[in-house]
Short mmCIF file of C-alpha atoms in Angstrom, two decimals:
data_model
loop_
_atom_site.label_atom_id
_atom_site.label_comp_id
_atom_site.label_asym_id
_atom_site.label_seq_id
_atom_site.Cartn_x
_atom_site.Cartn_y
_atom_site.Cartn_z
CA UNK A 62 51.76 80.56 21.12
CA UNK A 63 55.18 79.27 20.47
CA UNK A 64 56.66 75.83 20.14
CA UNK A 65 59.96 74.08 19.64
CA UNK A 66 60.43 70.65 18.17
CA UNK A 67 64.07 70.64 19.30
CA UNK A 68 64.77 69.62 22.92
CA UNK A 69 66.76 72.28 24.77
CA UNK A 70 66.35 74.90 22.05
CA UNK A 71 67.27 78.46 23.04
CA UNK A 72 64.22 79.92 21.33
CA UNK A 73 60.82 78.90 20.09
CA UNK A 74 58.99 79.51 16.83
CA UNK A 75 55.55 81.09 16.54
CA UNK A 76 52.60 78.96 15.51
CA UNK A 77 51.19 79.62 12.05
CA UNK A 78 47.92 81.53 11.65
CA UNK A 79 44.94 79.34 12.58
CA UNK A 80 47.08 77.18 14.87
CA UNK A 81 47.82 77.48 18.59
CA UNK A 82 50.13 76.01 21.20
CA UNK A 83 47.92 74.09 23.60
CA UNK A 84 50.34 74.23 26.57
CA UNK A 85 53.50 76.13 27.56
CA UNK A 86 56.57 74.27 26.33
CA UNK A 87 54.66 72.69 23.45
CA UNK A 88 56.62 70.71 20.91
CA UNK A 89 54.01 71.32 18.18
CA UNK A 90 51.08 73.54 17.26
CA UNK A 91 47.49 72.35 16.90
CA UNK A 92 45.05 73.51 14.22
CA UNK A 93 41.84 75.10 15.42
CA UNK A 94 39.14 72.43 15.20
CA UNK A 95 36.23 72.64 12.72
CA UNK A 96 33.61 75.06 14.06
CA UNK A 97 36.30 77.03 15.93
CA UNK A 98 38.98 79.58 15.10
CA UNK A 99 42.34 80.56 16.56
CA UNK A 100 42.30 84.36 16.66
CA UNK A 101 45.65 84.32 18.45
CA UNK A 102 48.31 81.63 18.46
CA UNK A 103 48.59 81.78 22.26
CA UNK A 104 44.91 81.34 23.11
CA UNK A 105 42.51 78.42 23.01
CA UNK A 106 40.31 78.46 19.88
CA UNK A 107 36.98 80.27 20.08
CA UNK A 108 33.61 78.89 18.93
CA UNK A 109 32.16 80.24 15.68
CA UNK A 110 28.95 82.22 16.14
CA UNK A 111 25.61 81.32 14.56
CA UNK A 112 25.52 82.33 10.91
CA UNK A 113 29.23 81.52 10.51
CA UNK A 114 31.37 78.41 10.04
CA UNK A 115 34.95 77.18 9.98
CA UNK A 116 36.41 74.03 8.47
CA UNK A 117 39.31 74.27 10.98
CA UNK A 118 42.77 75.82 10.99
CA UNK A 119 41.37 79.34 10.51
CA UNK A 120 41.98 82.68 12.24
CA UNK A 121 38.33 83.70 11.81
CA UNK A 122 34.98 82.15 10.95
CA UNK A 123 33.40 82.77 7.55
CA UNK A 124 29.83 84.00 7.14
CA UNK A 125 27.38 81.57 5.56
CA UNK A 126 26.90 82.51 1.89
CA UNK A 127 23.62 84.10 0.83
CA UNK A 128 21.00 81.36 0.42
CA UNK A 129 22.55 79.31 3.24
CA UNK A 130 22.16 79.54 7.01
CA UNK A 131 23.49 78.17 10.26
CA UNK A 132 21.49 78.31 13.49
CA UNK A 133 24.02 76.52 15.72
CA UNK A 134 27.25 77.92 17.12
CA UNK A 135 30.44 75.93 16.51
CA UNK A 136 29.50 74.66 13.04
CA UNK A 137 31.83 73.50 10.29
CA UNK A 138 29.36 74.15 7.45
CA UNK A 139 26.14 75.92 6.52
CA UNK A 140 22.87 74.48 5.25
CA UNK A 141 21.16 75.50 2.01
CA UNK A 142 17.70 76.97 2.49
CA UNK A 143 14.91 74.73 1.16
CA UNK A 144 13.20 76.10 -1.95
CA UNK A 145 11.53 78.57 -2.23
CA UNK A 146 13.23 80.09 0.83
CA UNK A 147 16.53 81.98 0.83
CA UNK A 148 18.31 84.55 3.00
CA UNK A 149 18.39 88.35 2.73
CA UNK A 150 22.16 88.46 3.19
CA UNK A 151 25.20 86.36 4.00
CA UNK A 152 25.78 85.36 7.63
CA UNK A 153 22.16 84.33 8.19
CA UNK A 154 21.05 82.31 11.21
CA UNK A 155 17.82 81.22 9.49
CA UNK A 156 16.07 81.46 6.11
CA UNK A 157 14.37 84.85 6.22
CA UNK A 158 13.20 85.56 2.66
CA UNK A 159 11.44 84.07 -0.37
CA UNK A 160 13.24 83.41 -3.63
CA UNK A 161 12.52 86.32 -6.03
CA UNK A 162 10.26 84.10 -8.17
CA UNK A 163 7.91 83.36 -5.22
CA UNK A 164 5.76 85.24 -2.76
CA UNK A 165 3.93 84.25 0.42
CA UNK A 166 0.30 85.01 1.18
CA UNK A 167 -2.44 83.63 3.47
CA UNK A 168 -2.56 80.42 1.36
CA UNK A 169 1.18 79.79 1.39
CA UNK A 170 4.02 80.06 -1.13
CA UNK A 171 3.00 80.99 -4.66
CA UNK A 172 5.09 81.36 -7.79
CA UNK A 173 5.05 84.80 -9.44
CA UNK A 174 3.37 84.84 -12.85
#
C-alpha cells in the first residue's frame, strides 16, 4: 500500500513494514492491530494463528515461547502454562508436557525424587 499526506502529490510513498493503506488514495498508513499482522503493505492484516501472537504493527506473528501457549487465533499475547505443566516446543497451542522435575501417573502429578 501507498499513501500521500500531500494533496495533489505526483507520487505516493510506501507504507512501512507492519503497516498498510486501508483504502486507495489513503493519506496515512495504519498499523496492523494486535493479534494480526500485515504481510504486505497493500493487503488487509491477517489473523495470527493459534500458538502465535502479535502486539500489532508486525509483518509476521511470533510463536509463543516454550512454556507458554495460545489456543485462540488473533491473540496479542500467550499464557504461561500452570505448574507443573509446560510445552514441548515454542508455538504451542496447549500445554503438552510436564516440567522435567515432575511426572504423571494414575494418581496424578508427582515430583521426581
